mmCIF file with all atom_site columns, N, CA and C in Angstrom:
data_model
loop_
_atom_site.group_PDB
_atom_site.id
_atom_site.type_symbol
_atom_site.label_atom_id
_atom_site.label_alt_id
_atom_site.label_comp_id
_atom_site.label_asym_id
_atom_site.label_entity_id
_atom_site.label_seq_id
_atom_site.pdbx_PDB_ins_code
_atom_site.Cartn_x
_atom_site.Cartn_y
_atom_site.Cartn_z
_atom_site.occupancy
_atom_site.B_iso_or_equiv
_atom_site.pdbx_formal_charge
_atom_site.auth_seq_id
_atom_site.auth_comp_id
_atom_site.auth_asym_id
_atom_site.auth_atom_id
_atom_site.pdbx_PDB_model_num
ATOM 1   N N  . UNK A 1 1  ? -30.877 25.463  28.106  1.00 0.00 ? 1  UNK A N  1
ATOM 2   C CA . UNK A 1 1  ? -30.019 24.446  27.605  1.00 0.00 ? 1  UNK A CA 1
ATOM 3   C C  . UNK A 1 1  ? -30.634 23.240  28.256  1.00 0.00 ? 1  UNK A C  1
ATOM 4   N N  . UNK A 1 2  ? -30.731 22.175  26.875  1.00 0.00 ? 2  UNK A N  1
ATOM 5   C CA . UNK A 1 2  ? -31.523 20.907  27.148  1.00 0.00 ? 2  UNK A CA 1
ATOM 6   C C  . UNK A 1 2  ? -30.571 19.843  27.440  1.00 0.00 ? 2  UNK A C  1
ATOM 7   N N  . UNK A 1 3  ? -30.726 19.298  28.360  1.00 0.00 ? 3  UNK A N  1
ATOM 8   C CA . UNK A 1 3  ? -29.839 17.894  28.911  1.00 0.00 ? 3  UNK A CA 1
ATOM 9   C C  . UNK A 1 3  ? -30.222 16.924  27.780  1.00 0.00 ? 3  UNK A C  1
ATOM 10  N N  . UNK A 1 4  ? -29.058 16.255  27.045  1.00 0.00 ? 4  UNK A N  1
ATOM 11  C CA . UNK A 1 4  ? -29.098 15.123  26.238  1.00 0.00 ? 4  UNK A CA 1
ATOM 12  C C  . UNK A 1 4  ? -29.183 13.828  26.964  1.00 0.00 ? 4  UNK A C  1
ATOM 13  N N  . UNK A 1 5  ? -29.858 12.691  26.462  1.00 0.00 ? 5  UNK A N  1
ATOM 14  C CA . UNK A 1 5  ? -30.243 11.488  27.549  1.00 0.00 ? 5  UNK A CA 1
ATOM 15  C C  . UNK A 1 5  ? -28.723 10.891  27.310  1.00 0.00 ? 5  UNK A C  1
ATOM 16  N N  . UNK A 1 6  ? -28.362 10.224  28.472  1.00 0.00 ? 6  UNK A N  1
ATOM 17  C CA . UNK A 1 6  ? -26.951 9.490   28.331  1.00 0.00 ? 6  UNK A CA 1
ATOM 18  C C  . UNK A 1 6  ? -27.384 8.121   27.529  1.00 0.00 ? 6  UNK A C  1
ATOM 19  N N  . UNK A 1 7  ? -26.583 7.720   26.705  1.00 0.00 ? 7  UNK A N  1
ATOM 20  C CA . UNK A 1 7  ? -26.682 6.850   25.922  1.00 0.00 ? 7  UNK A CA 1
ATOM 21  C C  . UNK A 1 7  ? -26.283 5.358   26.939  1.00 0.00 ? 7  UNK A C  1
ATOM 22  N N  . UNK A 1 8  ? -27.109 4.406   26.312  1.00 0.00 ? 8  UNK A N  1
ATOM 23  C CA . UNK A 1 8  ? -26.912 3.143   27.244  1.00 0.00 ? 8  UNK A CA 1
ATOM 24  C C  . UNK A 1 8  ? -25.986 2.204   26.139  1.00 0.00 ? 8  UNK A C  1
ATOM 25  N N  . UNK A 1 9  ? -24.704 2.316   26.643  1.00 0.00 ? 9  UNK A N  1
ATOM 26  C CA . UNK A 1 9  ? -23.639 1.763   25.807  1.00 0.00 ? 9  UNK A CA 1
ATOM 27  C C  . UNK A 1 9  ? -23.685 0.108   25.986  1.00 0.00 ? 9  UNK A C  1
ATOM 28  N N  . UNK A 1 10 ? -24.294 -0.459  26.899  1.00 0.00 ? 10 UNK A N  1
ATOM 29  C CA . UNK A 1 10 ? -24.467 -1.855  26.949  1.00 0.00 ? 10 UNK A CA 1
ATOM 30  C C  . UNK A 1 10 ? -25.601 -2.385  26.018  1.00 0.00 ? 10 UNK A C  1
ATOM 31  N N  . UNK A 1 11 ? -26.588 -1.541  25.604  1.00 0.00 ? 11 UNK A N  1
ATOM 32  C CA . UNK A 1 11 ? -27.456 -1.804  24.625  1.00 0.00 ? 11 UNK A CA 1
ATOM 33  C C  . UNK A 1 11 ? -26.886 -2.073  23.079  1.00 0.00 ? 11 UNK A C  1
ATOM 34  N N  . UNK A 1 12 ? -27.347 -3.281  22.520  1.00 0.00 ? 12 UNK A N  1
ATOM 35  C CA . UNK A 1 12 ? -26.623 -3.379  21.170  1.00 0.00 ? 12 UNK A CA 1
ATOM 36  C C  . UNK A 1 12 ? -27.530 -2.405  20.249  1.00 0.00 ? 12 UNK A C  1
ATOM 37  N N  . UNK A 1 13 ? -28.520 -1.855  20.508  1.00 0.00 ? 13 UNK A N  1
ATOM 38  C CA . UNK A 1 13 ? -29.151 -1.017  19.644  1.00 0.00 ? 13 UNK A CA 1
ATOM 39  C C  . UNK A 1 13 ? -28.634 0.171   19.583  1.00 0.00 ? 13 UNK A C  1
ATOM 40  N N  . UNK A 1 14 ? -27.832 0.613   20.628  1.00 0.00 ? 14 UNK A N  1
ATOM 41  C CA . UNK A 1 14 ? -27.109 2.011   20.737  1.00 0.00 ? 14 UNK A CA 1
ATOM 42  C C  . UNK A 1 14 ? -25.901 1.788   19.627  1.00 0.00 ? 14 UNK A C  1
ATOM 43  N N  . UNK A 1 15 ? -25.275 0.813   19.574  1.00 0.00 ? 15 UNK A N  1
ATOM 44  C CA . UNK A 1 15 ? -24.089 0.417   18.743  1.00 0.00 ? 15 UNK A CA 1
ATOM 45  C C  . UNK A 1 15 ? -24.545 0.527   17.263  1.00 0.00 ? 15 UNK A C  1
ATOM 46  N N  . UNK A 1 16 ? -25.632 -0.365  17.169  1.00 0.00 ? 16 UNK A N  1
ATOM 47  C CA . UNK A 1 16 ? -26.224 -0.621  15.546  1.00 0.00 ? 16 UNK A CA 1
ATOM 48  C C  . UNK A 1 16 ? -26.627 0.687   15.139  1.00 0.00 ? 16 UNK A C  1
ATOM 49  N N  . UNK A 1 17 ? -27.117 1.786   15.840  1.00 0.00 ? 17 UNK A N  1
ATOM 50  C CA . UNK A 1 17 ? -27.349 2.844   15.483  1.00 0.00 ? 17 UNK A CA 1
ATOM 51  C C  . UNK A 1 17 ? -26.295 3.584   15.149  1.00 0.00 ? 17 UNK A C  1
ATOM 52  N N  . UNK A 1 18 ? -25.129 3.546   15.590  1.00 0.00 ? 18 UNK A N  1
ATOM 53  C CA . UNK A 1 18 ? -23.938 4.085   15.031  1.00 0.00 ? 18 UNK A CA 1
ATOM 54  C C  . UNK A 1 18 ? -23.038 3.352   14.130  1.00 0.00 ? 18 UNK A C  1
ATOM 55  N N  . UNK A 1 19 ? -23.803 2.433   13.452  1.00 0.00 ? 19 UNK A N  1
ATOM 56  C CA . UNK A 1 19 ? -23.305 1.805   12.270  1.00 0.00 ? 19 UNK A CA 1
ATOM 57  C C  . UNK A 1 19 ? -22.285 0.511   12.760  1.00 0.00 ? 19 UNK A C  1
ATOM 58  N N  . UNK A 1 20 ? -22.489 0.245   14.014  1.00 0.00 ? 20 UNK A N  1
ATOM 59  C CA . UNK A 1 20 ? -21.429 -0.817  14.505  1.00 0.00 ? 20 UNK A CA 1
ATOM 60  C C  . UNK A 1 20 ? -22.182 -2.039  14.641  1.00 0.00 ? 20 UNK A C  1
ATOM 61  N N  . UNK A 1 21 ? -21.870 -3.277  14.506  1.00 0.00 ? 21 UNK A N  1
ATOM 62  C CA . UNK A 1 21 ? -22.568 -4.288  14.920  1.00 0.00 ? 21 UNK A CA 1
ATOM 63  C C  . UNK A 1 21 ? -22.078 -4.726  16.210  1.00 0.00 ? 21 UNK A C  1
ATOM 64  N N  . UNK A 1 22 ? -22.993 -4.948  17.391  1.00 0.00 ? 22 UNK A N  1
ATOM 65  C CA . UNK A 1 22 ? -22.717 -5.155  18.354  1.00 0.00 ? 22 UNK A CA 1
ATOM 66  C C  . UNK A 1 22 ? -22.689 -6.964  18.665  1.00 0.00 ? 22 UNK A C  1
ATOM 67  N N  . UNK A 1 23 ? -21.699 -7.244  19.275  1.00 0.00 ? 23 UNK A N  1
ATOM 68  C CA . UNK A 1 23 ? -21.542 -8.614  19.678  1.00 0.00 ? 23 UNK A CA 1
ATOM 69  C C  . UNK A 1 23 ? -21.500 -8.576  21.152  1.00 0.00 ? 23 UNK A C  1
ATOM 70  N N  . UNK A 1 24 ? -22.592 -9.154  21.796  1.00 0.00 ? 24 UNK A N  1
ATOM 71  C CA . UNK A 1 24 ? -22.767 -9.335  23.194  1.00 0.00 ? 24 UNK A CA 1
ATOM 72  C C  . UNK A 1 24 ? -22.116 -10.668 23.799  1.00 0.00 ? 24 UNK A C  1
ATOM 73  N N  . UNK A 1 25 ? -21.405 -10.742 24.445  1.00 0.00 ? 25 UNK A N  1
ATOM 74  C CA . UNK A 1 25 ? -20.777 -11.797 25.147  1.00 0.00 ? 25 UNK A CA 1
ATOM 75  C C  . UNK A 1 25 ? -20.898 -11.880 26.707  1.00 0.00 ? 25 UNK A C  1
ATOM 76  N N  . UNK A 1 26 ? -21.574 -12.987 27.170  1.00 0.00 ? 26 UNK A N  1
ATOM 77  C CA . UNK A 1 26 ? -21.692 -13.155 28.488  1.00 0.00 ? 26 UNK A CA 1
ATOM 78  C C  . UNK A 1 26 ? -20.561 -13.970 29.139  1.00 0.00 ? 26 UNK A C  1
ATOM 79  N N  . UNK A 1 27 ? -19.958 -13.717 29.811  1.00 0.00 ? 27 UNK A N  1
ATOM 80  C CA . UNK A 1 27 ? -18.424 -14.348 30.374  1.00 0.00 ? 27 UNK A CA 1
ATOM 81  C C  . UNK A 1 27 ? -19.115 -15.448 31.200  1.00 0.00 ? 27 UNK A C  1
ATOM 82  N N  . UNK A 1 28 ? -20.219 -15.334 31.782  1.00 0.00 ? 28 UNK A N  1
ATOM 83  C CA . UNK A 1 28 ? -20.715 -16.312 32.589  1.00 0.00 ? 28 UNK A CA 1
ATOM 84  C C  . UNK A 1 28 ? -21.417 -17.726 31.749  1.00 0.00 ? 28 UNK A C  1
ATOM 85  N N  . UNK A 1 29 ? -21.460 -17.426 30.547  1.00 0.00 ? 29 UNK A N  1
ATOM 86  C CA . UNK A 1 29 ? -22.032 -18.494 29.637  1.00 0.00 ? 29 UNK A CA 1
ATOM 87  C C  . UNK A 1 29 ? -20.920 -18.834 28.532  1.00 0.00 ? 29 UNK A C  1
ATOM 88  N N  . UNK A 1 30 ? -20.489 -20.159 28.733  1.00 0.00 ? 30 UNK A N  1
ATOM 89  C CA . UNK A 1 30 ? -19.531 -20.571 27.640  1.00 0.00 ? 30 UNK A CA 1
ATOM 90  C C  . UNK A 1 30 ? -20.036 -20.692 26.220  1.00 0.00 ? 30 UNK A C  1
ATOM 91  N N  . UNK A 1 31 ? -21.510 -21.079 26.070  1.00 0.00 ? 31 UNK A N  1
ATOM 92  C CA . UNK A 1 31 ? -21.982 -21.022 24.751  1.00 0.00 ? 31 UNK A CA 1
ATOM 93  C C  . UNK A 1 31 ? -21.971 -19.482 24.485  1.00 0.00 ? 31 UNK A C  1
ATOM 94  N N  . UNK A 1 32 ? -22.348 -18.351 25.072  1.00 0.00 ? 32 UNK A N  1
ATOM 95  C CA . UNK A 1 32 ? -22.229 -17.196 24.654  1.00 0.00 ? 32 UNK A CA 1
ATOM 96  C C  . UNK A 1 32 ? -20.897 -16.842 24.021  1.00 0.00 ? 32 UNK A C  1
ATOM 97  N N  . UNK A 1 33 ? -19.883 -17.203 24.998  1.00 0.00 ? 33 UNK A N  1
ATOM 98  C CA . UNK A 1 33 ? -18.230 -16.699 24.532  1.00 0.00 ? 33 UNK A CA 1
ATOM 99  C C  . UNK A 1 33 ? -18.032 -17.327 23.227  1.00 0.00 ? 33 UNK A C  1
ATOM 100 N N  . UNK A 1 34 ? -18.115 -18.658 23.217  1.00 0.00 ? 34 UNK A N  1
ATOM 101 C CA . UNK A 1 34 ? -17.860 -19.415 21.805  1.00 0.00 ? 34 UNK A CA 1
ATOM 102 C C  . UNK A 1 34 ? -18.770 -18.748 20.752  1.00 0.00 ? 34 UNK A C  1
ATOM 103 N N  . UNK A 1 35 ? -19.994 -18.599 20.919  1.00 0.00 ? 35 UNK A N  1
ATOM 104 C CA . UNK A 1 35 ? -20.879 -17.930 19.670  1.00 0.00 ? 35 UNK A CA 1
ATOM 105 C C  . UNK A 1 35 ? -20.131 -16.444 19.299  1.00 0.00 ? 35 UNK A C  1
ATOM 106 N N  . UNK A 1 36 ? -19.895 -15.816 20.238  1.00 0.00 ? 36 UNK A N  1
ATOM 107 C CA . UNK A 1 36 ? -19.510 -14.171 20.225  1.00 0.00 ? 36 UNK A CA 1
ATOM 108 C C  . UNK A 1 36 ? -18.112 -14.298 19.569  1.00 0.00 ? 36 UNK A C  1
ATOM 109 N N  . UNK A 1 37 ? -17.066 -15.204 19.979  1.00 0.00 ? 37 UNK A N  1
ATOM 110 C CA . UNK A 1 37 ? -15.830 -15.181 19.338  1.00 0.00 ? 37 UNK A CA 1
ATOM 111 C C  . UNK A 1 37 ? -16.004 -15.799 17.880  1.00 0.00 ? 37 UNK A C  1
ATOM 112 N N  . UNK A 1 38 ? -16.876 -16.524 17.691  1.00 0.00 ? 38 UNK A N  1
ATOM 113 C CA . UNK A 1 38 ? -16.932 -17.172 16.112  1.00 0.00 ? 38 UNK A CA 1
ATOM 114 C C  . UNK A 1 38 ? -17.530 -15.883 15.519  1.00 0.00 ? 38 UNK A C  1
ATOM 115 N N  . UNK A 1 39 ? -18.478 -15.001 16.157  1.00 0.00 ? 39 UNK A N  1
ATOM 116 C CA . UNK A 1 39 ? -18.939 -13.893 15.326  1.00 0.00 ? 39 UNK A CA 1
ATOM 117 C C  . UNK A 1 39 ? -17.761 -12.862 15.021  1.00 0.00 ? 39 UNK A C  1
ATOM 118 N N  . UNK A 1 40 ? -17.169 -12.741 16.063  1.00 0.00 ? 40 UNK A N  1
ATOM 119 C CA . UNK A 1 40 ? -16.009 -11.625 15.887  1.00 0.00 ? 40 UNK A CA 1
ATOM 120 C C  . UNK A 1 40 ? -14.935 -12.370 14.703  1.00 0.00 ? 40 UNK A C  1
ATOM 121 N N  . UNK A 1 41 ? -14.763 -13.523 14.804  1.00 0.00 ? 41 UNK A N  1
ATOM 122 C CA . UNK A 1 41 ? -13.725 -14.226 13.487  1.00 0.00 ? 41 UNK A CA 1
ATOM 123 C C  . UNK A 1 41 ? -14.282 -14.071 12.419  1.00 0.00 ? 41 UNK A C  1
ATOM 124 N N  . UNK A 1 42 ? -15.802 -14.097 12.126  1.00 0.00 ? 42 UNK A N  1
ATOM 125 C CA . UNK A 1 42 ? -16.512 -14.083 10.926  1.00 0.00 ? 42 UNK A CA 1
ATOM 126 C C  . UNK A 1 42 ? -16.323 -12.668 10.596  1.00 0.00 ? 42 UNK A C  1
ATOM 127 N N  . UNK A 1 43 ? -16.321 -11.581 11.359  1.00 0.00 ? 43 UNK A N  1
ATOM 128 C CA . UNK A 1 43 ? -16.317 -10.284 10.846  1.00 0.00 ? 43 UNK A CA 1
ATOM 129 C C  . UNK A 1 43 ? -14.980 -9.855  10.451  1.00 0.00 ? 43 UNK A C  1
ATOM 130 N N  . UNK A 1 44 ? -13.956 -10.496 11.182  1.00 0.00 ? 44 UNK A N  1
ATOM 131 C CA . UNK A 1 44 ? -12.483 -10.322 10.538  1.00 0.00 ? 44 UNK A CA 1
ATOM 132 C C  . UNK A 1 44 ? -12.261 -10.750 9.268   1.00 0.00 ? 44 UNK A C  1
ATOM 133 N N  . UNK A 1 45 ? -12.749 -12.276 9.054   1.00 0.00 ? 45 UNK A N  1
ATOM 134 C CA . UNK A 1 45 ? -12.513 -12.755 7.817   1.00 0.00 ? 45 UNK A CA 1
ATOM 135 C C  . UNK A 1 45 ? -13.028 -12.000 6.886   1.00 0.00 ? 45 UNK A C  1
ATOM 136 N N  . UNK A 1 46 ? -14.350 -11.453 7.087   1.00 0.00 ? 46 UNK A N  1
ATOM 137 C CA . UNK A 1 46 ? -15.017 -10.554 6.111   1.00 0.00 ? 46 UNK A CA 1
ATOM 138 C C  . UNK A 1 46 ? -14.273 -9.378  5.543   1.00 0.00 ? 46 UNK A C  1
ATOM 139 N N  . UNK A 1 47 ? -13.793 -8.816  6.774   1.00 0.00 ? 47 UNK A N  1
ATOM 140 C CA . UNK A 1 47 ? -13.081 -7.518  6.413   1.00 0.00 ? 47 UNK A CA 1
ATOM 141 C C  . UNK A 1 47 ? -11.636 -7.898  5.746   1.00 0.00 ? 47 UNK A C  1
ATOM 142 N N  . UNK A 1 48 ? -11.203 -8.503  6.080   1.00 0.00 ? 48 UNK A N  1
ATOM 143 C CA . UNK A 1 48 ? -9.781  -9.236  5.318   1.00 0.00 ? 48 UNK A CA 1
ATOM 144 C C  . UNK A 1 48 ? -9.943  -9.373  4.026   1.00 0.00 ? 48 UNK A C  1
ATOM 145 N N  . UNK A 1 49 ? -11.236 -10.007 3.678   1.00 0.00 ? 49 UNK A N  1
ATOM 146 C CA . UNK A 1 49 ? -11.491 -10.495 2.457   1.00 0.00 ? 49 UNK A CA 1
ATOM 147 C C  . UNK A 1 49 ? -12.045 -9.102  1.513   1.00 0.00 ? 49 UNK A C  1
ATOM 148 N N  . UNK A 1 50 ? -12.594 -8.290  2.184   1.00 0.00 ? 50 UNK A N  1
ATOM 149 C CA . UNK A 1 50 ? -12.839 -6.938  1.429   1.00 0.00 ? 50 UNK A CA 1
ATOM 150 C C  . UNK A 1 50 ? -11.507 -6.006  1.366   1.00 0.00 ? 50 UNK A C  1
ATOM 151 N N  . UNK A 1 51 ? -10.516 -6.388  2.097   1.00 0.00 ? 51 UNK A N  1
ATOM 152 C CA . UNK A 1 51 ? -9.633  -5.591  1.839   1.00 0.00 ? 51 UNK A CA 1
ATOM 153 C C  . UNK A 1 51 ? -8.718  -6.200  0.560   1.00 0.00 ? 51 UNK A C  1
ATOM 154 N N  . UNK A 1 52 ? -8.627  -7.478  0.725   1.00 0.00 ? 52 UNK A N  1
ATOM 155 C CA . UNK A 1 52 ? -7.841  -8.078  -0.506  1.00 0.00 ? 52 UNK A CA 1
ATOM 156 C C  . UNK A 1 52 ? -8.526  -7.906  -1.570  1.00 0.00 ? 52 UNK A C  1
ATOM 157 N N  . UNK A 1 53 ? -9.847  -7.842  -1.592  1.00 0.00 ? 53 UNK A N  1
ATOM 158 C CA . UNK A 1 53 ? -10.409 -7.627  -3.031  1.00 0.00 ? 53 UNK A CA 1
ATOM 159 C C  . UNK A 1 53 ? -10.252 -6.339  -3.493  1.00 0.00 ? 53 UNK A C  1
ATOM 160 N N  . UNK A 1 54 ? -10.208 -5.280  -2.749  1.00 0.00 ? 54 UNK A N  1
ATOM 161 C CA . UNK A 1 54 ? -10.043 -4.076  -2.936  1.00 0.00 ? 54 UNK A CA 1
ATOM 162 C C  . UNK A 1 54 ? -8.375  -3.678  -3.613  1.00 0.00 ? 54 UNK A C  1
ATOM 163 N N  . UNK A 1 55 ? -7.523  -4.577  -2.779  1.00 0.00 ? 55 UNK A N  1
ATOM 164 C CA . UNK A 1 55 ? -6.052  -4.247  -3.077  1.00 0.00 ? 55 UNK A CA 1
ATOM 165 C C  . UNK A 1 55 ? -5.813  -5.134  -4.507  1.00 0.00 ? 55 UNK A C  1
ATOM 166 N N  . UNK A 1 56 ? -6.792  -6.241  -4.698  1.00 0.00 ? 56 UNK A N  1
ATOM 167 C CA . UNK A 1 56 ? -6.419  -7.127  -5.997  1.00 0.00 ? 56 UNK A CA 1
ATOM 168 C C  . UNK A 1 56 ? -6.845  -6.291  -7.277  1.00 0.00 ? 56 UNK A C  1
ATOM 169 N N  . UNK A 1 57 ? -8.069  -5.511  -6.851  1.00 0.00 ? 57 UNK A N  1
ATOM 170 C CA . UNK A 1 57 ? -8.737  -4.557  -7.857  1.00 0.00 ? 57 UNK A CA 1
ATOM 171 C C  . UNK A 1 57 ? -7.749  -3.423  -8.479  1.00 0.00 ? 57 UNK A C  1
ATOM 172 N N  . UNK A 1 58 ? -6.768  -3.046  -7.381  1.00 0.00 ? 58 UNK A N  1
ATOM 173 C CA . UNK A 1 58 ? -5.957  -1.917  -7.618  1.00 0.00 ? 58 UNK A CA 1
ATOM 174 C C  . UNK A 1 58 ? -4.822  -2.396  -8.657  1.00 0.00 ? 58 UNK A C  1
ATOM 175 N N  . UNK A 1 59 ? -4.638  -3.909  -8.830  1.00 0.00 ? 59 UNK A N  1
ATOM 176 C CA . UNK A 1 59 ? -3.410  -4.236  -9.770  1.00 0.00 ? 59 UNK A CA 1
ATOM 177 C C  . UNK A 1 59 ? -3.913  -4.381  -11.186 1.00 0.00 ? 59 UNK A C  1
#
């Protein structure tokens, strides 16, 4: 039996390998918090836009 390496869940590369865009927010750094939340907002707006376009195409 081979032991599998334990994934490093705090490493953005792990999440990217899973097809997930990692957004790292350092709660000790306000600039990091602001940038992270802006990135999250952009991803949400993009997802909403894609859903709306798909919905519009159905009609």
